Coordinates of C-alpha atoms in Angstrom, one line a residue:
Chain A
M1 CA 11.9 -104.9 -89.9
S2 CA 8.1 -105.2 -90.6
R3 CA 6.9 -108.7 -89.9
S4 CA 3.8 -110.8 -90.2
I5 CA 1.2 -110.9 -87.4
E6 CA 2.3 -114.4 -86.7
D7 CA 6.0 -113.4 -86.4
L8 CA 5.1 -110.6 -84.0
E9 CA 3.0 -113.0 -81.9
E10 CA 6.0 -115.3 -81.7
M11 CA 8.2 -112.3 -80.7
A12 CA 5.6 -111.4 -78.0
R13 CA 5.8 -115.0 -76.7
R14 CA 9.5 -114.9 -76.6
I15 CA 9.5 -111.6 -74.7
R16 CA 7.0 -113.1 -72.2
V17 CA 9.3 -116.1 -71.7
A18 CA 12.3 -113.8 -71.1
T19 CA 10.3 -111.6 -68.8
V20 CA 9.1 -114.5 -66.6
K21 CA 12.7 -115.9 -66.5
E22 CA 13.9 -112.4 -65.4
L23 CA 11.3 -112.0 -62.7
H24 CA 11.9 -115.6 -61.5
A25 CA 15.6 -114.8 -61.1
S26 CA 14.9 -111.6 -59.3
R27 CA 12.4 -113.0 -56.8
S28 CA 10.5 -109.7 -56.9
G29 CA 9.1 -107.2 -59.3
H30 CA 5.9 -106.5 -61.2
P31 CA 4.8 -109.4 -63.4
G32 CA 1.2 -108.2 -64.0
S33 CA 1.9 -105.2 -66.2
S34 CA 5.3 -106.4 -67.4
L35 CA 3.3 -109.1 -69.2
S36 CA 0.2 -107.1 -70.1
I37 CA 2.2 -104.5 -72.2
V38 CA 4.2 -107.1 -74.2
D39 CA 2.1 -107.2 -77.4
M40 CA 2.3 -103.5 -77.8
I41 CA 6.0 -103.2 -77.2
A42 CA 6.7 -106.2 -79.4
A43 CA 4.8 -104.5 -82.3
L44 CA 6.7 -101.2 -81.6
Y45 CA 10.2 -102.8 -81.5
F46 CA 9.7 -105.6 -84.0
G47 CA 6.9 -104.4 -86.2
G48 CA 8.7 -101.4 -87.7
F49 CA 6.7 -98.8 -85.8
L50 CA 9.6 -97.5 -83.7
K51 CA 12.7 -96.3 -85.5
Y52 CA 15.9 -97.3 -83.6
D53 CA 19.4 -98.7 -84.1
P54 CA 20.3 -101.5 -81.7
R55 CA 24.0 -100.8 -82.3
N56 CA 23.5 -97.1 -81.5
P57 CA 20.9 -96.6 -78.8
L58 CA 21.4 -92.8 -78.8
W59 CA 21.0 -92.5 -82.6
E60 CA 19.8 -89.0 -83.3
E61 CA 17.2 -90.1 -85.7
R62 CA 15.5 -92.6 -83.4
D63 CA 12.0 -92.5 -82.2
L64 CA 11.6 -92.4 -78.4
F65 CA 9.6 -94.9 -76.4
L66 CA 9.0 -93.7 -72.9
L67 CA 7.7 -96.1 -70.2
S68 CA 5.9 -93.9 -67.7
N69 CA 4.6 -96.9 -65.7
G70 CA 8.1 -97.7 -64.7
H71 CA 7.2 -100.8 -62.7
A72 CA 6.5 -102.6 -66.0
V73 CA 10.2 -102.2 -67.0
P74 CA 11.0 -105.9 -66.7
G75 CA 8.9 -106.5 -69.8
L76 CA 10.7 -103.6 -71.6
Y77 CA 14.1 -104.9 -70.6
A78 CA 13.2 -108.3 -72.0
C79 CA 12.0 -106.7 -75.2
I80 CA 14.9 -104.4 -75.9
A81 CA 17.4 -107.1 -74.9
L82 CA 15.8 -109.4 -77.6
A83 CA 15.9 -106.4 -79.9
G84 CA 19.7 -106.3 -79.4
L85 CA 20.1 -103.2 -77.3
F86 CA 21.9 -105.1 -74.6
P87 CA 22.9 -108.7 -73.9
V88 CA 20.0 -111.0 -73.0
E89 CA 22.2 -112.7 -70.4
E90 CA 22.1 -109.5 -68.4
L91 CA 18.4 -110.0 -67.7
D92 CA 19.3 -112.2 -64.8
G93 CA 20.6 -109.1 -63.0
L94 CA 17.2 -107.5 -62.6
R95 CA 17.0 -105.6 -59.3
K96 CA 20.4 -106.9 -58.2
F97 CA 23.0 -104.6 -56.8
G98 CA 25.6 -103.4 -59.3
T99 CA 23.6 -104.3 -62.4
Q100 CA 22.1 -101.9 -65.0
L101 CA 18.6 -103.3 -64.4
Q102 CA 17.0 -101.1 -61.7
G103 CA 13.7 -102.1 -60.2
H104 CA 12.0 -99.2 -61.9
A105 CA 13.1 -97.6 -65.2
K106 CA 16.2 -95.4 -65.1
R107 CA 17.2 -93.3 -68.0
G108 CA 20.2 -94.7 -69.9
S109 CA 20.4 -97.8 -67.8
P110 CA 20.8 -99.7 -70.0
P111 CA 21.0 -97.4 -73.0
G112 CA 17.6 -97.6 -74.7
I113 CA 15.7 -96.8 -71.6
E114 CA 14.7 -93.2 -72.4
I115 CA 13.4 -91.9 -69.1
S116 CA 13.4 -92.6 -65.4
S117 CA 10.0 -93.5 -64.1
G118 CA 8.3 -95.2 -61.2
S119 CA 6.6 -92.4 -59.5
L120 CA 3.5 -92.3 -61.6
G121 CA 2.0 -89.5 -63.7
Q122 CA 5.2 -88.0 -65.0
G123 CA 6.0 -89.6 -68.3
L124 CA 3.5 -87.9 -70.5
S125 CA 4.7 -84.5 -69.5
V126 CA 8.3 -85.5 -70.3
G127 CA 7.1 -86.9 -73.6
I128 CA 5.4 -83.7 -74.5
G129 CA 8.6 -81.7 -73.7
I130 CA 10.6 -84.0 -76.0
A131 CA 7.9 -83.7 -78.7
L132 CA 8.0 -79.9 -78.4
G133 CA 11.8 -79.9 -78.6
L134 CA 11.8 -82.1 -81.7
K135 CA 9.3 -79.8 -83.3
L136 CA 11.4 -76.8 -82.5
E137 CA 14.4 -78.5 -84.2
G138 CA 12.2 -79.4 -87.2
K139 CA 13.0 -83.1 -86.6
P140 CA 10.7 -85.9 -87.7
N141 CA 11.4 -88.3 -84.7
R142 CA 8.3 -89.5 -82.9
V143 CA 7.5 -90.0 -79.2
F144 CA 5.5 -92.9 -77.8
V145 CA 4.5 -92.7 -74.1
M146 CA 3.2 -95.8 -72.4
M147 CA 1.2 -95.3 -69.2
S148 CA -0.9 -97.6 -67.0
D149 CA -4.5 -97.2 -66.2
G150 CA -3.9 -96.7 -62.5
E151 CA -1.6 -93.9 -63.6
Q152 CA -4.7 -92.1 -65.1
Q153 CA -5.6 -91.4 -61.5
E154 CA -2.7 -89.0 -61.1
G155 CA -3.8 -85.3 -61.5
S156 CA -0.6 -84.5 -63.3
T157 CA -1.5 -87.0 -66.1
W158 CA -4.5 -84.8 -66.9
E159 CA -2.4 -81.6 -66.9
A160 CA -0.4 -83.3 -69.6
I161 CA -3.4 -84.7 -71.5
M162 CA -5.0 -81.2 -71.5
F163 CA -1.8 -79.6 -72.8
A164 CA -0.7 -81.8 -75.7
P165 CA -3.4 -80.8 -78.3
K166 CA -2.7 -77.1 -77.8
H167 CA 0.5 -77.5 -79.8
G168 CA -0.9 -80.0 -82.3
L169 CA 1.8 -82.6 -81.4
D170 CA 1.3 -85.1 -84.2
N171 CA 4.6 -86.6 -83.2
L172 CA 3.2 -87.8 -79.9
V173 CA 1.4 -91.1 -79.2
A174 CA 0.0 -92.0 -75.8
I175 CA -0.7 -95.6 -75.0
V176 CA -2.7 -96.5 -72.0
D177 CA -2.1 -100.1 -71.0
K178 CA -5.5 -100.7 -69.5
N179 CA -5.1 -104.0 -67.8
G180 CA -7.8 -103.2 -65.3
N181 CA -5.8 -103.8 -62.2
Q182 CA -3.7 -101.8 -59.8
I183 CA -1.9 -102.7 -56.6
N184 CA -4.8 -102.9 -54.2
G185 CA -7.5 -104.2 -56.6
P186 CA -9.3 -103.8 -59.9
T187 CA -9.2 -100.2 -61.2
S188 CA -13.0 -100.3 -61.6
V189 CA -13.3 -100.8 -57.9
I190 CA -10.5 -98.5 -56.8
M191 CA -11.7 -95.7 -59.0
P192 CA -14.8 -96.4 -61.0
G193 CA -14.8 -92.9 -62.5
L194 CA -11.9 -93.8 -64.7
D195 CA -14.3 -95.2 -67.3
P196 CA -15.1 -94.4 -70.0
L197 CA -11.4 -93.5 -70.6
A198 CA -11.3 -93.1 -74.4
A199 CA -14.2 -90.6 -74.3
K200 CA -12.2 -88.6 -71.8
Y201 CA -9.2 -88.4 -74.1
E202 CA -11.5 -87.4 -77.0
A203 CA -13.1 -84.8 -74.8
F204 CA -9.6 -83.4 -74.3
H205 CA -9.2 -83.1 -78.1
W206 CA -7.1 -86.2 -78.7
E207 CA -7.6 -88.5 -81.7
T208 CA -8.3 -91.8 -80.0
T209 CA -8.7 -95.5 -80.6
E210 CA -9.6 -98.3 -78.3
I211 CA -8.4 -101.8 -78.9
N212 CA -7.7 -105.2 -77.5
G213 CA -4.1 -104.6 -76.7
N214 CA -3.3 -108.4 -76.5
D215 CA -4.5 -108.9 -80.1
M216 CA -1.6 -108.4 -82.4
G217 CA -3.8 -107.6 -85.3
E218 CA -5.5 -104.8 -83.5
V219 CA -2.3 -103.5 -82.0
V220 CA -0.6 -103.2 -85.4
E221 CA -3.7 -101.5 -86.9
A222 CA -3.8 -98.9 -84.1
L223 CA -0.1 -98.1 -84.5
A224 CA -0.6 -97.7 -88.2
Q225 CA -3.5 -95.4 -87.5
A226 CA -1.4 -93.4 -85.1
A227 CA 1.2 -92.8 -87.8
T228 CA -1.2 -90.7 -89.8
A229 CA -2.7 -88.7 -86.9
K230 CA -3.0 -84.9 -87.3
G231 CA -2.4 -84.3 -83.6
P232 CA -1.6 -86.2 -80.4
F233 CA -3.0 -89.7 -80.7
A234 CA -4.1 -92.0 -77.8
I235 CA -4.4 -95.7 -77.9
I236 CA -6.5 -97.1 -75.1
S237 CA -5.1 -100.6 -75.0
N238 CA -7.3 -103.0 -73.1
T239 CA -5.1 -105.8 -71.9
V240 CA -5.0 -108.6 -69.3
T241 CA -2.8 -108.4 -66.2
G242 CA -0.2 -111.2 -66.4
K243 CA -1.2 -112.1 -69.9
G244 CA 0.0 -115.5 -71.0
V245 CA 0.5 -117.0 -67.5
S246 CA -2.6 -118.8 -66.4
Y247 CA -2.5 -118.2 -62.7
M248 CA -1.7 -114.5 -63.1
E249 CA -4.2 -113.5 -65.8
G250 CA -6.7 -110.9 -64.5
D251 CA -5.6 -111.2 -60.9
Y252 CA -4.6 -107.9 -59.3
H253 CA -2.5 -109.8 -56.7
W254 CA 0.0 -110.2 -59.5
H255 CA 0.6 -106.5 -59.8
H256 CA 3.7 -107.5 -58.0
G257 CA 4.7 -110.9 -56.7
V258 CA 7.3 -113.6 -56.4
I259 CA 7.5 -116.3 -59.1
T260 CA 8.6 -119.4 -57.2
D261 CA 10.3 -122.4 -58.9
E262 CA 6.9 -124.2 -59.1
L263 CA 5.1 -121.2 -60.5
F264 CA 7.9 -120.7 -62.9
A265 CA 7.5 -124.2 -64.3
T266 CA 3.8 -123.6 -64.8
A267 CA 4.4 -120.3 -66.5
M268 CA 6.9 -121.8 -68.9
D269 CA 4.3 -124.5 -69.7
D270 CA 1.7 -121.9 -70.3
L271 CA 4.0 -120.0 -72.6
G272 CA 4.9 -123.2 -74.6
E273 CA 8.5 -123.1 -73.5
P274 CA 10.5 -126.0 -72.1
V275 CA 11.6 -125.4 -68.5
P276 CA 15.4 -124.8 -68.7
A277 CA 17.6 -127.3 -66.9
R278 CA 18.7 -126.0 -63.5
Chain B
M1 CA 16.1 -50.1 -67.1
D2 CA 14.1 -50.5 -70.3
N3 CA 17.3 -50.6 -72.4
G4 CA 20.2 -50.2 -70.0
K5 CA 20.8 -53.2 -67.7
Y6 CA 21.3 -51.5 -64.4
Y7 CA 19.3 -49.3 -62.1
P8 CA 20.7 -46.4 -60.0
L9 CA 21.5 -47.3 -56.4
G10 CA 18.6 -46.7 -54.1
E11 CA 15.9 -47.0 -56.7
K12 CA 13.1 -49.2 -55.6
V13 CA 12.6 -52.0 -58.1
A14 CA 10.9 -55.3 -57.9
I15 CA 13.3 -58.1 -58.6
R16 CA 10.6 -60.1 -60.5
S17 CA 10.1 -57.3 -62.9
A18 CA 13.8 -57.4 -64.0
F19 CA 13.6 -61.0 -64.9
G20 CA 11.8 -60.8 -68.3
P21 CA 14.0 -58.1 -69.8
A22 CA 17.2 -59.9 -68.6
F23 CA 15.9 -63.2 -70.0
L24 CA 15.0 -61.6 -73.3
E25 CA 18.4 -60.1 -73.8
L26 CA 20.1 -63.4 -73.0
A27 CA 17.6 -65.4 -75.2
R28 CA 18.3 -63.2 -78.3
D29 CA 21.8 -64.6 -78.4
N30 CA 20.9 -68.2 -77.4
R31 CA 18.1 -69.9 -79.3
K32 CA 18.2 -72.8 -76.9
L33 CA 16.7 -70.8 -74.1
V34 CA 13.0 -71.4 -73.7
V35 CA 10.4 -70.6 -71.1
V36 CA 7.6 -72.9 -69.8
T37 CA 5.3 -71.1 -67.4
A38 CA 2.3 -72.1 -65.3
D39 CA 0.5 -68.9 -66.4
L40 CA 2.7 -66.5 -64.5
G41 CA 4.9 -65.2 -67.2
G42 CA 3.3 -61.8 -67.1
S43 CA 4.2 -61.5 -63.4
L44 CA 7.8 -61.9 -64.4
N45 CA 7.7 -59.4 -67.2
L46 CA 8.0 -62.1 -69.9
V47 CA 5.3 -60.8 -72.2
K48 CA 7.8 -59.2 -74.5
F49 CA 9.8 -62.4 -74.8
G50 CA 6.6 -64.3 -75.6
E51 CA 5.8 -61.8 -78.3
E52 CA 9.2 -61.8 -79.8
Y53 CA 9.7 -65.6 -79.6
P54 CA 6.3 -67.2 -79.5
D55 CA 7.7 -70.6 -80.5
R56 CA 9.9 -70.5 -77.4
Y57 CA 7.4 -69.5 -74.9
F58 CA 5.0 -72.2 -73.6
N59 CA 2.2 -71.3 -71.2
C60 CA 1.0 -74.6 -69.9
G61 CA -1.8 -73.1 -67.8
V62 CA -2.2 -73.5 -64.1
A63 CA -0.3 -76.8 -64.1
E64 CA 3.0 -76.7 -62.3
T65 CA 3.8 -80.4 -62.4
N66 CA 3.3 -80.6 -66.1
M67 CA 5.5 -77.5 -66.5
I68 CA 8.4 -79.3 -64.8
G69 CA 7.9 -82.5 -66.8
I70 CA 7.8 -80.5 -70.1
C71 CA 11.0 -78.8 -69.1
A72 CA 12.6 -82.1 -68.5
G73 CA 11.6 -83.3 -72.0
L74 CA 12.8 -80.1 -73.6
A75 CA 16.1 -80.5 -71.8
I76 CA 16.4 -84.0 -73.1
T77 CA 16.3 -82.6 -76.6
G78 CA 19.0 -80.1 -75.9
Y79 CA 17.2 -77.0 -74.9
T80 CA 17.8 -74.9 -71.7
P81 CA 14.3 -74.6 -70.3
F82 CA 13.3 -72.1 -67.6
A83 CA 10.3 -73.2 -65.6
V84 CA 8.6 -70.0 -64.3
T85 CA 6.1 -69.7 -61.6
F86 CA 5.8 -68.5 -58.0
G87 CA 7.9 -70.1 -55.3
S88 CA 4.9 -70.9 -53.3
F89 CA 3.5 -73.1 -56.0
L90 CA 6.6 -75.2 -56.5
G91 CA 6.1 -77.4 -53.4
R92 CA 3.7 -79.6 -55.3
T93 CA 6.4 -80.2 -57.9
M94 CA 8.9 -81.7 -55.6
D95 CA 8.4 -85.3 -56.8
H96 CA 8.5 -84.2 -60.4
V97 CA 11.7 -82.3 -59.9
R98 CA 13.1 -85.3 -58.1
Q99 CA 12.3 -87.8 -60.8
S100 CA 11.7 -86.1 -64.1
V101 CA 14.6 -83.6 -63.6
G102 CA 16.8 -85.3 -61.0
H103 CA 16.7 -89.0 -61.9
N104 CA 16.8 -88.1 -65.6
R105 CA 19.9 -86.0 -64.9
V106 CA 18.7 -83.2 -67.1
N107 CA 19.5 -79.5 -66.8
V108 CA 16.5 -77.4 -66.0
K109 CA 16.3 -73.9 -64.5
I110 CA 13.5 -73.4 -62.1
V111 CA 12.4 -69.9 -61.3
G112 CA 10.4 -69.3 -58.1
S113 CA 9.3 -65.7 -57.9
H114 CA 7.6 -63.9 -55.1
G115 CA 9.9 -65.5 -52.6
G116 CA 9.3 -65.5 -48.9
V117 CA 6.6 -63.1 -47.8
S118 CA 7.4 -60.6 -50.6
N119 CA 3.9 -61.1 -52.0
A120 CA 2.8 -60.0 -48.6
P121 CA -0.8 -58.8 -49.2
D122 CA -1.8 -62.0 -50.9
G123 CA -1.3 -63.8 -47.6
P124 CA 0.2 -67.2 -46.6
S125 CA -1.0 -69.2 -49.6
A126 CA 1.2 -66.9 -51.7
H127 CA 4.2 -66.9 -49.4
A128 CA 7.1 -69.2 -50.3
L129 CA 8.7 -70.3 -47.1
E130 CA 10.0 -73.8 -47.8
D131 CA 11.4 -73.6 -51.3
L132 CA 15.0 -73.3 -50.3
A133 CA 14.8 -76.3 -48.0
M134 CA 13.1 -78.4 -50.7
F135 CA 15.6 -77.7 -53.5
R136 CA 18.6 -77.8 -51.1
A137 CA 17.6 -81.4 -50.3
L138 CA 17.8 -82.5 -53.9
P139 CA 21.1 -83.5 -55.5
D140 CA 22.5 -81.8 -58.6
I141 CA 20.6 -78.5 -58.3
A142 CA 22.1 -75.2 -57.3
V143 CA 20.0 -72.9 -55.1
V144 CA 20.4 -69.2 -55.9
V145 CA 18.6 -66.3 -54.2
V146 CA 18.6 -63.0 -56.0
A147 CA 19.2 -60.0 -53.7
D148 CA 18.2 -57.0 -55.8
A149 CA 17.1 -56.0 -59.4
N150 CA 20.7 -55.3 -60.5
Q151 CA 21.7 -58.9 -59.6
V152 CA 19.0 -60.3 -61.9
P153 CA 20.8 -60.1 -65.3
K154 CA 24.0 -61.6 -63.8
A155 CA 22.1 -64.4 -62.0
V156 CA 20.0 -65.3 -65.0
A157 CA 23.1 -65.5 -67.2
A158 CA 25.0 -67.5 -64.6
A159 CA 22.0 -69.9 -64.2
A160 CA 21.7 -70.4 -67.9
D161 CA 25.4 -71.3 -68.2
H162 CA 25.5 -73.4 -65.1
P163 CA 26.3 -77.1 -65.8
T164 CA 23.6 -78.3 -63.4
S165 CA 20.0 -77.5 -62.8
V166 CA 19.4 -74.2 -60.8
Y167 CA 16.7 -73.0 -58.6
L168 CA 16.5 -69.2 -58.9
R169 CA 14.5 -67.4 -56.2
L170 CA 13.0 -63.9 -57.1
Y171 CA 10.9 -61.4 -55.1
R172 CA 7.9 -59.2 -55.6
E173 CA 8.2 -56.2 -53.3
P174 CA 9.9 -53.2 -54.9
L175 CA 12.9 -52.5 -52.7
P176 CA 16.0 -50.3 -53.0
V177 CA 18.8 -51.5 -55.3
F178 CA 22.1 -51.8 -53.5
T179 CA 24.4 -53.6 -55.9
D180 CA 25.7 -52.1 -59.1
E181 CA 27.2 -53.2 -62.4
T182 CA 30.6 -53.8 -60.8
T183 CA 29.4 -56.1 -58.0
P184 CA 30.7 -59.5 -58.8
F185 CA 28.3 -62.4 -59.2
E186 CA 29.5 -66.0 -59.4
I187 CA 27.3 -69.0 -58.4
G188 CA 28.8 -70.5 -55.3
K189 CA 30.8 -67.4 -54.4
A190 CA 29.3 -65.2 -51.6
N191 CA 29.9 -61.5 -51.6
V192 CA 31.2 -59.6 -48.6
M193 CA 29.2 -56.5 -49.0
R194 CA 30.6 -54.7 -46.0
A195 CA 33.5 -55.5 -43.8
G196 CA 33.2 -55.7 -40.0
T197 CA 34.8 -57.1 -36.9
D198 CA 32.2 -57.7 -34.2
V199 CA 29.7 -60.0 -36.0
T200 CA 29.1 -61.6 -39.3
V201 CA 25.6 -61.3 -40.8
V202 CA 25.0 -63.8 -43.5
A203 CA 21.8 -63.0 -45.5
C204 CA 20.2 -63.7 -48.8
G205 CA 17.7 -62.0 -51.0
P206 CA 16.4 -58.5 -50.3
H207 CA 17.2 -59.1 -46.6
V208 CA 20.9 -58.4 -47.6
G209 CA 19.8 -54.8 -48.2
L210 CA 17.9 -54.7 -44.9
C211 CA 21.0 -56.0 -43.1
L212 CA 23.2 -53.3 -44.7
E213 CA 20.7 -50.7 -43.3
V214 CA 20.9 -52.4 -39.9
A215 CA 24.7 -52.3 -40.0
D216 CA 24.5 -48.6 -40.8
E217 CA 22.1 -47.9 -38.0
M218 CA 24.2 -49.9 -35.5
T219 CA 27.4 -48.0 -36.4
P220 CA 29.5 -47.0 -34.5
E221 CA 28.4 -49.3 -31.6
R222 CA 28.9 -52.4 -33.6
S223 CA 31.1 -53.2 -36.5
I224 CA 29.1 -55.6 -38.6
E225 CA 30.2 -57.7 -41.6
V226 CA 27.4 -58.3 -44.1
I227 CA 27.7 -61.2 -46.5
D228 CA 25.3 -61.6 -49.5
C229 CA 25.2 -65.4 -49.6
H230 CA 23.2 -65.5 -52.9
T231 CA 24.1 -69.1 -53.5
V232 CA 22.6 -71.2 -50.7
K233 CA 23.8 -74.4 -52.4
P234 CA 26.6 -75.1 -53.0
I235 CA 27.3 -72.8 -50.1
D236 CA 30.5 -70.8 -50.0
A237 CA 32.0 -72.4 -46.9
P238 CA 35.5 -70.8 -47.1
T239 CA 34.0 -67.2 -47.1
I240 CA 31.7 -68.1 -44.1
I241 CA 34.4 -69.9 -42.1
S242 CA 36.9 -67.1 -42.7
S243 CA 34.5 -64.4 -41.7
A244 CA 33.3 -66.3 -38.6
G245 CA 36.9 -66.8 -37.7
R246 CA 37.5 -63.0 -37.8
T247 CA 34.3 -61.9 -36.0
G248 CA 33.6 -64.9 -33.7
A249 CA 29.8 -64.4 -34.0
V250 CA 27.3 -65.1 -36.8
V251 CA 23.7 -64.2 -37.5
T252 CA 21.8 -65.6 -40.5
V253 CA 18.9 -63.7 -42.0
E254 CA 16.4 -65.0 -44.5
D255 CA 12.8 -64.6 -45.6
H256 CA 12.2 -68.3 -45.4
S257 CA 11.5 -71.0 -42.8
I258 CA 14.2 -71.1 -40.1
Y259 CA 14.4 -74.8 -40.9
G260 CA 16.3 -76.0 -44.0
G261 CA 17.3 -72.7 -45.7
L262 CA 20.3 -70.4 -45.4
G263 CA 20.5 -70.5 -41.6
S264 CA 20.6 -74.3 -41.6
A265 CA 23.2 -74.3 -44.4
V266 CA 25.5 -71.9 -42.5
A267 CA 25.0 -73.8 -39.3
E268 CA 26.1 -77.0 -41.0
V269 CA 29.2 -75.3 -42.3
L270 CA 30.1 -73.8 -39.0
A271 CA 29.3 -76.8 -36.8
E272 CA 31.5 -79.0 -39.0
N273 CA 34.4 -76.6 -39.5
R274 CA 34.4 -73.7 -37.0
P275 CA 31.8 -73.8 -34.2
T276 CA 30.8 -70.3 -33.6
P277 CA 28.1 -68.6 -31.5
M278 CA 25.2 -68.2 -33.9
K279 CA 21.6 -67.0 -34.2
R280 CA 19.2 -67.6 -37.1
V281 CA 16.6 -65.1 -38.1
G282 CA 13.8 -66.6 -40.2
L283 CA 10.2 -67.7 -40.0
T284 CA 8.9 -70.3 -37.6
A285 CA 5.2 -70.0 -38.5
F286 CA 3.0 -69.0 -41.5
A287 CA 2.6 -65.3 -41.9
T288 CA -0.5 -63.2 -42.7
S289 CA -1.7 -60.6 -45.2
G290 CA -0.6 -57.0 -44.8
K291 CA 1.9 -54.5 -46.1
Y292 CA 5.4 -56.0 -46.7
A293 CA 6.9 -53.9 -43.9
E294 CA 4.2 -54.9 -41.5
V295 CA 4.4 -58.6 -42.4
I296 CA 8.2 -58.9 -42.1
D297 CA 8.0 -57.3 -38.6
A298 CA 5.2 -59.5 -37.5
A299 CA 6.9 -62.6 -38.9
G300 CA 10.1 -62.0 -36.9
I301 CA 12.3 -61.1 -39.9
G302 CA 12.3 -57.3 -39.5
K303 CA 15.1 -55.0 -38.6
D304 CA 14.5 -55.2 -34.9
D305 CA 14.7 -59.0 -35.0
V306 CA 18.1 -58.7 -36.8
K307 CA 19.3 -56.2 -34.2
R308 CA 18.2 -58.4 -31.3
A309 CA 19.9 -61.4 -32.9
I310 CA 23.1 -59.4 -33.3
A311 CA 23.0 -58.3 -29.6
A312 CA 22.3 -61.8 -28.5
V313 CA 25.1 -63.4 -30.5
V314 CA 27.6 -60.7 -29.5
A315 CA 26.7 -61.4 -25.8
A316 CA 27.1 -65.1 -26.4
K317 CA 30.6 -64.4 -27.8
A318 CA 31.5 -62.3 -24.8
E319 CA 30.2 -65.0 -22.4
G320 CA 32.3 -67.6 -24.3
A321 CA 35.4 -65.5 -23.9
R322 CA 34.8 -65.2 -20.2
R323 CA 34.6 -68.9 -19.7

């Protein structure tokens, strides 16, 4: 399933298109981080870095991708739908009553969503527990936990960061989608002490790399590096809120928001996609 | 009880000390049982388990929320994790239990030791007064309160086997053992420890023992039925309704806030099924440091408080009969 950088960039574009369509249909949700995470998850699911079987989401041999920043789940829904884990047509059901696509991630809904999240600062601990369990069973499966940068403000996140190296969890990769924004403003304004973040992970004994998380070449290189780590590995992934959509990029107001018909047309244009006939 | 499982009746034993040996015995036959503790395994006598099974004993340091999340992850991989700390420190984990355990629908056993004011000298920061209310409010988790050291092996085994998550409350103060090997223990099934006709006393934890002493002391003036309601959720409604129907008066006794714990659970059952004159004995304020006996008296959960509640509820029953 390994693909060229250009192929992965095209997959990322298609995921962004599907994400914007999904959020346009729901008239609510969190576009900013749903779009900032896309290059990383595109590389994981389409670049051969995450082992999974789209016909068998609960395959015992799969690697697990945990989305701790559960508000970014529309991006993940779009990604795993395109990966074949559930029908793309269901994306229109985001946040609607009676559908599988909850407003924040819910374990098993649809199959392929590994954990429930939404209340921040919990995913890394769960990922550690899974990584420990896999080690106890002598299994080679790996665990990837994506978090937001705002989420690094939760004390419980640091409990988990401190713990992981104690057990040499070389099957655990933490990815911080550092898009620089949170609901009420830029993270650098809300909590300036967050930086430097990579140095903090290093100080807590993690092997760490810092990349431009919207540059597919750098993303692929970081994931390849993570595969050879001797312990828990952290990727500080600097991204742009709302990446790919001109009026959202870098604007914290798009942490959440409504994509109107007019804004939808602009977004499709930005993403090089024809506006679907209504 | 280093090797045997049960202590002689009347021996003073701390419930928390019986946890480690009981868990070790169970874990020897079940490799899926693991412990994650927020640095309080020693207080629950788990050192030997940690030495015998170091790969199944995780001390995550003073980090309760991480402990809960790790347990959720271990459960996802098929293990039966026991999260072990003091009940007083579990309040901060509520959101993690709700989402990482509850929303993920995983099976985790949470052990809160030093329940109520049983860690009396350490003062209010170490008293667990809200844990039963908190866990009772969450779906898919049973709430079990251990009454004496002899109940520990049965309760731990039942919790490990239970199909849902379980909150298991233990205690620190060494108190006389009053159940024996033959006393039944089934999650969700209360034990009538002593039959009576004037009033039903529903208690949990070591206060069951205190209430049995009260019943002795009030005999023959009063015939008191004492129920060990070790499972606060799911509560054994049939046993409570039946006893209330026979005695016509109910007192609940718990080392917990009067709001949201055993008393509330019993009141809900009776109000909906068999309205009965009732009094709740429990705490309405934070307690202070002191000896256990001093603290329970000052906190309003001593023997005299139980006796006063019994007198009041019997009077209310008589008043009702006159109307």
